[in-house]
Coordinates of C-alpha atoms in Angstrom, one line a residue:
M1 CA 118.3 112.9 100.0
D2 CA 119.4 111.0 96.7
G3 CA 122.5 113.9 96.4
L4 CA 122.2 115.4 92.9
R5 CA 118.9 113.9 91.3
T6 CA 120.2 112.9 87.9
E7 CA 117.5 110.6 88.0
F8 CA 116.1 112.5 84.3
G9 CA 113.7 110.5 82.3
I10 CA 113.7 110.9 78.6
E11 CA 111.9 113.4 75.8
R12 CA 109.4 111.8 73.5
P13 CA 111.4 113.3 69.8
Y14 CA 109.3 112.2 66.9
D15 CA 110.1 111.8 63.6
L16 CA 107.0 113.8 60.9
I17 CA 105.8 112.1 57.9
T18 CA 102.9 114.1 58.1
V19 CA 101.1 116.2 60.5
Q20 CA 98.7 112.8 61.3
E21 CA 101.7 110.0 61.5
L22 CA 103.9 110.3 64.6
Q23 CA 106.6 107.7 64.5
P24 CA 108.7 107.3 67.5
V25 CA 112.6 107.2 67.4
D26 CA 114.5 104.9 69.5
M27 CA 116.3 106.4 71.4
N28 CA 119.0 105.1 72.3
Q29 CA 120.4 106.8 69.0
L30 CA 122.9 109.5 70.5
T31 CA 121.3 111.8 68.2
R32 CA 117.7 112.7 68.8
T33 CA 115.2 113.2 65.7
R34 CA 113.7 116.3 66.2
L35 CA 109.9 116.7 64.5
F36 CA 109.2 119.8 61.8
L37 CA 106.4 120.6 60.8
M38 CA 105.2 121.6 57.7
F39 CA 105.9 125.2 58.5
P40 CA 108.7 126.9 59.6
K41 CA 110.0 127.2 63.5
L42 CA 109.5 131.1 63.2
A43 CA 105.9 130.8 62.6
L44 CA 105.8 128.4 65.7
I45 CA 107.4 130.5 68.2
S46 CA 104.6 133.5 66.2
L47 CA 102.2 131.7 67.2
A48 CA 103.3 130.5 70.4
Y49 CA 103.6 134.0 71.4
L50 CA 99.9 135.0 70.1
A51 CA 98.2 132.0 72.0
V52 CA 99.5 132.6 75.5
V53 CA 101.6 135.2 77.9
H54 CA 104.6 134.1 79.6
A55 CA 103.9 131.6 81.4
Q56 CA 105.1 127.5 81.9
Q57 CA 102.5 125.8 79.3
V58 CA 100.4 122.2 79.1
G59 CA 100.5 120.4 76.5
T60 CA 97.5 119.4 74.8
N61 CA 98.5 115.8 72.7
T62 CA 98.6 112.8 75.3
A63 CA 96.0 113.3 78.3
E64 CA 96.6 113.3 81.9
T65 CA 95.1 110.3 83.2
H66 CA 97.2 110.0 86.8
P67 CA 97.1 106.2 88.1
S68 CA 95.2 105.3 91.2
L69 CA 96.5 104.5 94.3
S70 CA 95.1 104.0 97.6
W71 CA 96.5 104.2 101.5
Q72 CA 94.8 104.2 104.9
K73 CA 94.6 107.1 107.6
C74 CA 94.2 105.3 111.2
T75 CA 94.2 106.3 114.6
T76 CA 94.1 104.4 117.7
G77 CA 91.0 104.2 118.6
G78 CA 89.2 103.9 115.5
G79 CA 91.4 101.3 113.2
C80 CA 92.3 102.8 109.4
T81 CA 90.0 104.0 106.7
T82 CA 91.0 104.3 102.8
S83 CA 92.3 107.0 101.1
S84 CA 91.5 107.0 97.1
G85 CA 94.9 108.6 95.9
S86 CA 96.4 108.3 92.8
V87 CA 100.1 109.5 92.0
V88 CA 101.4 111.8 89.1
I89 CA 104.6 111.6 88.1
D90 CA 107.3 114.0 88.0
A91 CA 107.5 117.5 85.0
N92 CA 111.4 116.6 84.5
W93 CA 110.4 113.3 82.9
R94 CA 108.0 114.2 81.0
W95 CA 107.9 115.3 76.6
V96 CA 108.7 119.4 76.5
H97 CA 107.3 120.4 73.4
N98 CA 106.2 123.8 71.6
V99 CA 102.9 125.3 72.1
G100 CA 100.6 123.6 70.4
G101 CA 102.5 121.3 68.2
Y102 CA 105.4 118.6 68.6
T103 CA 108.6 120.1 68.2
N104 CA 111.2 119.2 70.7
C105 CA 111.6 121.8 73.0
Y106 CA 114.1 119.7 74.9
T107 CA 116.3 116.4 73.4
G108 CA 118.9 114.7 74.9
N109 CA 120.4 117.0 77.2
T110 CA 119.9 120.2 75.3
W111 CA 117.5 122.6 75.0
D112 CA 116.2 124.1 71.8
A113 CA 118.0 127.2 71.4
T114 CA 115.7 129.0 69.3
L115 CA 112.6 127.8 71.1
C116 CA 114.3 128.8 74.9
P117 CA 116.9 131.4 74.6
D118 CA 115.9 132.6 78.2
D119 CA 114.4 131.1 81.2
E120 CA 110.8 133.3 80.5
T121 CA 110.5 132.7 76.7
C122 CA 111.1 129.3 77.4
A123 CA 108.1 129.3 79.5
A124 CA 106.2 130.9 77.0
N125 CA 106.8 128.6 73.8
C126 CA 107.2 125.1 75.6
A127 CA 104.5 122.8 77.1
L128 CA 104.6 119.9 79.6
D129 CA 102.6 117.3 78.3
G130 CA 100.5 114.2 79.8
A131 CA 102.1 110.7 80.5
D132 CA 101.9 107.2 79.2
Y133 CA 103.0 105.6 82.6
S134 CA 103.2 102.4 81.9
G135 CA 104.2 102.2 78.3
T136 CA 107.1 105.0 79.0
Y137 CA 107.6 105.1 82.5
G138 CA 107.3 101.4 84.1
V139 CA 105.0 103.1 86.7
T140 CA 102.4 100.1 87.3
T141 CA 100.0 100.3 90.0
S142 CA 97.4 97.9 91.4
G143 CA 95.4 98.7 94.8
N144 CA 98.2 99.8 97.8
A145 CA 100.7 98.6 95.3
L146 CA 102.9 100.8 93.0
T147 CA 105.0 99.3 91.0
L148 CA 108.5 101.3 89.7
K149 CA 110.5 99.7 87.3
F150 CA 113.9 101.4 86.4
V151 CA 114.8 100.8 83.0
T152 CA 111.4 101.0 80.6
N153 CA 112.1 99.9 76.7
G154 CA 109.3 101.3 75.0
A155 CA 109.2 103.3 71.8
Q156 CA 112.1 105.2 74.3
K157 CA 114.2 103.6 76.9
N158 CA 113.3 105.5 79.8
I159 CA 115.7 105.1 83.3
G160 CA 113.9 105.9 86.8
S161 CA 110.8 108.3 88.0
R162 CA 109.9 110.3 91.0
L163 CA 106.0 110.4 91.9
Y164 CA 104.1 112.2 93.9
L165 CA 100.8 111.2 96.1
M166 CA 98.2 113.5 95.2
A167 CA 95.1 114.0 97.0
S168 CA 93.2 115.3 94.3
D169 CA 93.4 116.1 90.2
T170 CA 95.6 119.4 91.2
Q171 CA 96.6 118.6 94.3
Y172 CA 99.0 116.8 96.1
Q173 CA 98.2 115.3 99.5
L174 CA 100.0 116.7 102.7
F175 CA 101.2 115.3 105.5
K176 CA 101.8 116.7 109.0
L177 CA 104.3 114.7 110.6
L178 CA 104.4 115.6 114.5
N179 CA 103.8 113.1 116.9
Q180 CA 102.6 110.8 113.6
E181 CA 103.5 107.6 112.0
F182 CA 104.2 107.5 108.6
T183 CA 104.6 102.8 107.8
F184 CA 104.5 101.1 104.2
D185 CA 105.5 98.0 102.9
V186 CA 108.4 97.3 100.8
D187 CA 110.5 95.1 98.4
V188 CA 114.0 96.2 97.5
S189 CA 114.9 92.5 96.5
Q190 CA 115.7 93.5 92.8
L191 CA 117.2 96.6 93.8
P192 CA 121.1 95.7 93.9
C193 CA 124.3 97.9 94.5
G194 CA 123.7 101.1 92.7
L195 CA 120.8 101.6 92.8
N196 CA 118.1 103.6 95.5
G197 CA 114.4 103.4 95.9
A198 CA 113.4 106.5 97.7
L199 CA 110.7 107.8 99.2
Y200 CA 110.7 110.8 101.4
F201 CA 108.7 113.9 101.8
S202 CA 109.6 117.5 100.2
E203 CA 107.8 120.7 101.6
M204 CA 106.5 121.7 98.3
D205 CA 103.3 123.8 97.6
A206 CA 100.2 121.1 97.4
D207 CA 99.2 123.1 94.2
G208 CA 102.8 122.7 92.8
G209 CA 103.2 126.6 92.9
M210 CA 100.4 127.4 90.5
A211 CA 99.1 130.4 93.3
K212 CA 102.7 131.3 94.1
Y213 CA 104.0 131.5 91.0
P214 CA 100.9 132.1 88.6
T215 CA 103.5 131.8 85.3
N216 CA 103.2 127.7 85.6
K217 CA 100.3 127.0 84.3
A218 CA 100.9 123.3 84.6
G219 CA 100.7 123.0 88.5
A220 CA 100.6 119.4 90.9
K221 CA 98.3 118.0 88.3
Y222 CA 101.8 117.3 85.6
G223 CA 104.2 117.2 88.4
T224 CA 105.9 120.3 88.8
G225 CA 107.6 122.3 92.1
Y226 CA 110.2 119.8 93.2
C227 CA 112.5 121.0 95.3
D228 CA 114.2 119.1 98.0
S229 CA 117.9 119.9 100.3
Q230 CA 119.9 119.5 97.8
C231 CA 119.3 122.4 95.9
P232 CA 118.8 121.0 92.4
Q233 CA 119.6 122.6 89.8
D234 CA 119.4 120.0 87.2
L235 CA 115.5 121.0 86.8
K236 CA 113.9 122.0 83.4
F237 CA 111.5 124.6 85.5
I238 CA 111.8 125.9 88.4
A239 CA 108.9 128.2 90.3
G240 CA 107.3 128.8 87.2
E241 CA 109.7 129.7 84.6
A242 CA 113.0 127.6 82.7
N243 CA 116.1 126.6 83.8
V244 CA 117.8 127.2 80.6
E245 CA 120.3 130.2 81.4
G246 CA 123.2 128.7 82.3
W247 CA 122.2 125.3 81.4
K248 CA 125.2 122.5 81.1
P249 CA 124.3 119.4 79.6
S250 CA 126.4 116.7 81.7
S251 CA 129.0 115.6 80.7
N252 CA 127.9 111.5 81.3
D253 CA 124.4 111.2 81.6
V254 CA 122.8 111.9 78.4
N255 CA 119.3 113.3 79.5
A256 CA 120.8 115.6 82.2
G257 CA 122.3 119.1 82.7
T258 CA 122.3 121.7 85.0
G259 CA 120.8 125.2 84.8
T260 CA 122.4 128.4 87.1
N261 CA 119.2 128.0 89.5
G262 CA 118.0 125.7 91.9
A263 CA 114.9 124.8 93.5
C264 CA 116.0 124.6 97.4
C265 CA 113.4 122.8 100.7
N266 CA 113.1 120.9 103.6
E267 CA 113.3 117.5 103.0
M268 CA 112.4 114.2 105.0
D269 CA 114.1 111.5 103.6
V270 CA 112.4 108.1 105.4
W271 CA 113.9 105.7 103.2
E272 CA 117.1 105.6 100.9
A273 CA 117.6 101.8 100.3
N274 CA 118.8 99.1 98.2
S275 CA 118.7 94.8 98.8
V276 CA 122.3 96.1 100.7
S277 CA 121.8 99.0 102.4
A278 CA 119.5 101.4 104.4
A279 CA 119.4 104.7 105.8
Y280 CA 116.5 107.7 106.9
T281 CA 117.6 111.3 107.2
P282 CA 116.0 114.8 107.9
H283 CA 117.6 117.4 106.2
P284 CA 116.5 120.6 107.7
C285 CA 116.4 124.3 106.1
T286 CA 116.4 127.7 107.2
S287 CA 114.1 128.8 105.0
T288 CA 110.5 127.3 104.8
G289 CA 108.9 126.2 101.2
L290 CA 110.7 126.1 97.9
T291 CA 113.6 128.6 97.8
S292 CA 115.3 129.1 94.4
C293 CA 118.7 129.7 94.7
S294 CA 121.3 130.8 91.5
G295 CA 124.8 129.2 91.3
S296 CA 127.0 128.4 94.3
S297 CA 124.3 129.3 96.3
C298 CA 122.5 126.5 95.4
G299 CA 125.7 124.2 97.4
G300 CA 124.8 121.1 97.5
T301 CA 126.3 117.9 95.5
S302 CA 126.5 120.4 92.5
N303 CA 129.2 122.4 93.7
P304 CA 131.2 120.7 95.9
D305 CA 133.2 124.0 96.6
S306 CA 130.6 125.3 97.7
R307 CA 128.7 122.4 99.2
Y308 CA 127.3 124.0 102.4
D309 CA 126.5 127.3 101.4
S310 CA 123.0 127.1 100.5
V311 CA 119.9 127.7 103.1
C312 CA 119.8 124.2 103.6
D313 CA 121.4 120.7 105.0
P314 CA 123.0 118.9 102.2
D315 CA 124.3 115.9 104.5
G316 CA 121.3 115.3 106.6
C317 CA 122.0 113.4 109.9
D318 CA 121.5 109.5 108.8
F319 CA 120.9 106.1 110.0
N320 CA 122.6 103.3 108.5
S321 CA 122.3 100.6 110.2
Y322 CA 125.6 99.4 108.7
R323 CA 127.1 102.4 109.1
M324 CA 126.8 102.7 112.7
G325 CA 128.1 99.6 113.5
N326 CA 126.4 96.4 112.9
T327 CA 126.8 94.6 109.6
T328 CA 124.2 92.3 110.2
F329 CA 120.7 93.6 111.1
Y330 CA 119.7 95.0 106.6
G331 CA 120.8 91.9 104.6
Q332 CA 119.6 89.5 101.6
G333 CA 118.8 86.1 103.6
S334 CA 117.8 84.8 107.3
G335 CA 121.4 85.7 108.7
F336 CA 120.2 89.1 109.0
A337 CA 117.4 90.9 111.5
V338 CA 115.5 92.7 108.5
D339 CA 115.4 89.9 105.6
T340 CA 115.4 92.4 101.9
S341 CA 116.0 88.9 99.5
R342 CA 111.6 89.1 100.9
K343 CA 108.8 91.6 101.9
F344 CA 108.6 93.9 105.0
T345 CA 107.3 96.9 106.7
V346 CA 109.3 99.6 107.9
V347 CA 107.5 101.7 110.2
T348 CA 108.5 105.8 111.0
Q349 CA 107.7 107.9 114.6
F350 CA 108.2 111.3 114.5
I351 CA 107.8 111.8 118.4
T352 CA 107.4 115.5 119.9
N353 CA 108.4 117.4 122.9
S354 CA 104.8 117.6 123.7
G355 CA 103.8 114.3 122.8
S356 CA 101.0 116.0 120.4
A357 CA 101.1 117.8 116.8
S358 CA 101.7 120.8 118.6
G359 CA 104.8 120.4 120.3
T360 CA 108.7 119.8 118.2
L361 CA 110.5 117.4 116.5
S362 CA 112.9 116.0 119.1
E363 CA 113.1 112.1 117.7
I364 CA 112.7 109.9 114.8
R365 CA 112.1 106.5 115.9
R366 CA 112.5 103.2 113.1
L367 CA 111.1 99.6 113.6
Y368 CA 110.4 97.2 111.0
V369 CA 107.7 94.2 110.8
Q370 CA 109.1 91.0 108.8
N371 CA 106.9 87.6 109.6
G372 CA 104.2 89.7 111.7
K373 CA 107.6 90.4 114.7
V374 CA 108.1 93.6 115.4
I375 CA 112.0 94.4 115.0
Q376 CA 113.1 97.1 117.1
N377 CA 116.2 99.5 115.4
S378 CA 119.5 98.5 115.4
K379 CA 121.5 100.1 118.4
V380 CA 124.7 102.4 117.9
N381 CA 128.0 100.7 117.8
I382 CA 130.6 103.3 117.1
P383 CA 133.4 104.5 119.6
G384 CA 132.4 107.8 121.1
M385 CA 128.7 107.2 121.1
S386 CA 126.1 105.5 123.2
S387 CA 124.7 102.2 122.4
D388 CA 122.2 103.3 123.6
L389 CA 120.9 105.0 120.6
N390 CA 118.7 103.9 118.2
S391 CA 116.8 106.2 116.6
I392 CA 118.0 110.7 115.5
T393 CA 117.8 112.6 117.9
A394 CA 120.1 115.8 118.5
D395 CA 122.3 114.2 121.1
F396 CA 122.4 111.2 118.2
C397 CA 123.3 113.7 115.7
S398 CA 126.1 115.7 116.5
T399 CA 128.1 113.2 118.8
Q400 CA 127.9 111.4 115.0
K401 CA 129.2 114.0 113.9
T402 CA 131.9 114.4 116.5
A403 CA 132.7 110.7 116.1
F404 CA 132.6 110.9 111.8
G405 CA 134.6 113.7 111.8
D406 CA 131.8 115.4 109.0
T407 CA 130.7 119.0 109.1
D408 CA 127.6 119.6 111.0
S409 CA 125.7 121.1 109.0
F410 CA 122.4 119.7 110.6
G411 CA 123.1 121.7 113.4
S412 CA 124.0 124.8 111.6
K413 CA 120.7 124.8 109.7
G414 CA 118.9 124.4 112.6
G415 CA 118.3 120.5 113.3
L416 CA 115.3 118.9 114.5
P417 CA 113.2 121.7 115.8
N418 CA 113.6 123.6 112.1
M419 CA 112.6 119.6 110.3
S420 CA 109.8 120.5 113.1
K421 CA 108.6 123.4 110.6
A422 CA 108.7 121.8 107.9
M423 CA 106.6 119.0 108.8
A424 CA 104.0 121.4 110.6
N425 CA 103.3 123.3 107.5
G426 CA 102.5 119.8 105.7
M427 CA 104.9 117.4 102.9
V428 CA 104.4 116.2 99.7
L429 CA 105.3 112.0 99.7
V430 CA 107.7 111.8 96.6
L431 CA 108.5 108.0 96.0
S432 CA 111.0 107.3 93.3
V433 CA 113.9 104.5 92.0
W434 CA 116.8 106.1 90.4
D435 CA 120.6 105.8 90.1
D436 CA 123.3 108.2 90.8
H437 CA 125.8 110.1 87.7
A438 CA 127.3 112.2 90.8
A439 CA 128.5 110.0 93.3
N440 CA 127.4 105.7 91.7
M441 CA 125.3 105.6 94.8
L442 CA 128.5 104.9 97.0
W443 CA 127.4 107.1 99.9
L444 CA 124.5 104.6 100.6
D445 CA 126.1 100.8 99.6
S446 CA 129.6 101.2 99.7
S447 CA 133.5 102.5 101.3
Y448 CA 132.5 106.4 101.1
P449 CA 134.6 108.3 100.0
T450 CA 136.5 105.7 98.5
D451 CA 140.3 107.2 99.1
A452 CA 139.5 107.1 102.7
D453 CA 140.7 104.2 104.8
P454 CA 137.5 101.7 105.2
S455 CA 138.5 101.4 108.9
T456 CA 137.8 105.0 109.6
P457 CA 134.9 105.2 111.2
G458 CA 131.9 106.0 109.1
V459 CA 133.3 105.9 105.6
K460 CA 132.1 101.9 105.5
R461 CA 127.8 102.4 104.0
G462 CA 127.3 98.7 103.2
T463 CA 128.8 95.9 101.4
C464 CA 129.0 97.2 98.2
A465 CA 132.6 97.2 96.0
T466 CA 133.6 101.3 96.1
S467 CA 134.2 99.6 92.0
S468 CA 129.8 99.5 91.6
G469 CA 126.6 101.3 91.2
V470 CA 128.8 103.4 87.5
P471 CA 124.6 104.0 86.1
A472 CA 126.1 103.0 82.6
Q473 CA 126.7 99.7 84.0
V474 CA 123.6 99.4 86.2
E475 CA 121.4 100.6 83.3
S476 CA 122.9 97.5 81.3
N477 CA 123.4 94.8 84.1
S478 CA 119.9 95.3 86.1
P479 CA 117.7 95.9 83.3
N480 CA 114.5 93.6 85.2
A481 CA 115.5 95.9 88.7
Q482 CA 112.4 97.5 90.4
V483 CA 110.9 98.5 93.7
I484 CA 107.3 98.3 94.5
Y485 CA 106.3 100.5 97.8
S486 CA 102.4 99.7 99.1
N487 CA 100.7 99.0 101.9
I488 CA 100.9 102.9 103.2
R489 CA 99.8 103.9 106.5
F490 CA 100.1 106.9 108.3
G491 CA 98.4 108.0 111.7
D492 CA 98.4 108.2 115.2
I493 CA 101.9 106.2 116.9
G494 CA 101.0 102.8 117.4
S495 CA 98.0 102.6 115.5
T496 CA 99.9 101.8 111.7
Y497 CA 101.3 98.0 112.4
T498 CA 100.4 95.5 114.3
N499 CA 102.8 92.5 116.1
T500 CA 101.4 89.0 115.2
G501 CA 104.6 86.9 116.0
N502 CA 105.8 86.3 119.6
T503 CA 108.2 89.2 120.8
P504 CA 109.5 92.5 119.4
T505 CA 112.9 91.4 118.1
T506 CA 116.1 93.9 119.2
S507 CA 119.1 93.5 117.3
N508 CA 122.4 94.5 118.5
P509 CA 125.6 94.8 116.7
P510 CA 128.3 91.3 116.5
S511 CA 130.3 90.7 119.7
G512 CA 133.4 93.2 119.4
A513 CA 132.5 94.2 115.8
T514 CA 134.1 98.0 115.5
Q515 CA 132.2 98.3 111.7
V516 CA 132.5 102.2 111.8
K517 CA 132.9 110.8 105.8
Y518 CA 130.9 112.6 104.6
G519 CA 127.5 112.9 105.4
Q520 CA 124.3 111.4 103.7
W521 CA 123.1 113.4 100.3

């Protein structure tokens, strides 16, 4: 998980000269210009009420066309077959405006008080519109490859993105992961300290919540229904209603804020990484599907004093090779087992206790393929933990929490068995790139907490300086940063990758290395 998901995109403010002539305004302006039509705002609201019942609406100013993205389904006996999928950008990035018009419901990090006096009224008055994927959000596809640019300077400036794989124009693709493996190629060579190219699964509804929440008229087609283990409160819409009430604009992010409500659900972080560090992390919950929360009961990053009070595990049980004691496994250059200056393949296997899809998740294995050679995951080199461990199991998680002195929220929220239930139900694939306004991504690639002794087991997670990752600096210094995900494959264990090299490579920590708070975000 990427902590508090402050990956907010931007709104699309316009300055109207005439109804037919719209001119985009520079999004770098501290004060955003709103659109005013040639009749009073009160009339706009009245028209909205005449047109709809209370509901989260769909705009018609920009056509929504999902970029195509192919992927493959594989079996051990039949090889791989190609599926024609597509991707959709999350609702949080979209232009939100009054129904039938062009007036922003949300500008910068503030809701319009007239259009959005409360959650229900705001959902009735406001619509999510279509997206210009490449021009506004820096999202492009080519065959089986998806490129996500971190900074996009179009008519306005956009930071990061979060997308979902679609099965159809109105349904997310659901993946049932038990006794299966998920594989993809990735290029993180242009992701420096402070950035996170995250690929993960969330227990979202396939239709984006339309059936469960009739007031949600936008659905998966417009990227609604997001939830994760941090129970994020930065979402503009949750369960078919706006998240206006109690909204507090962020003090360090001009596009973000938090409302009273949050959206909790199981999350499997297959990949959180930049060119310096990488981790994979299951985050179980005691509930099934999207569960709404309010205030401190959302726990997570938004509520540090009640971090563990939600139904979900915010820390997870993470395997970060650097944090687990091998400092030469992952990084840029030929001196690392996995060289992040070049593209490589990531394979994640979800092993059950019965060896079948009806069993319970018992192990999550990781391996890599680069230059045609299979690279086994690094082994643990932490005092008090077995050096034979190189995957996520119940034993790994419990001994890691003890060795690092971390709160075992993973165990208390049901551990792998509860994660297993979500995988059996089916989960949605999320692909994103983001920076971190809450902790500067230090939990992934530096020493964290910053006031802890770096020699303490579990504190050091990568080589980035503790002063790195400040979003304003990352956005300014790395405007060309991007991540490329490609060649997504899913299927039977052992069916999604090949070893064309000589023999599998096993990476052990250097002799005598003792690299070794807080768990993953």
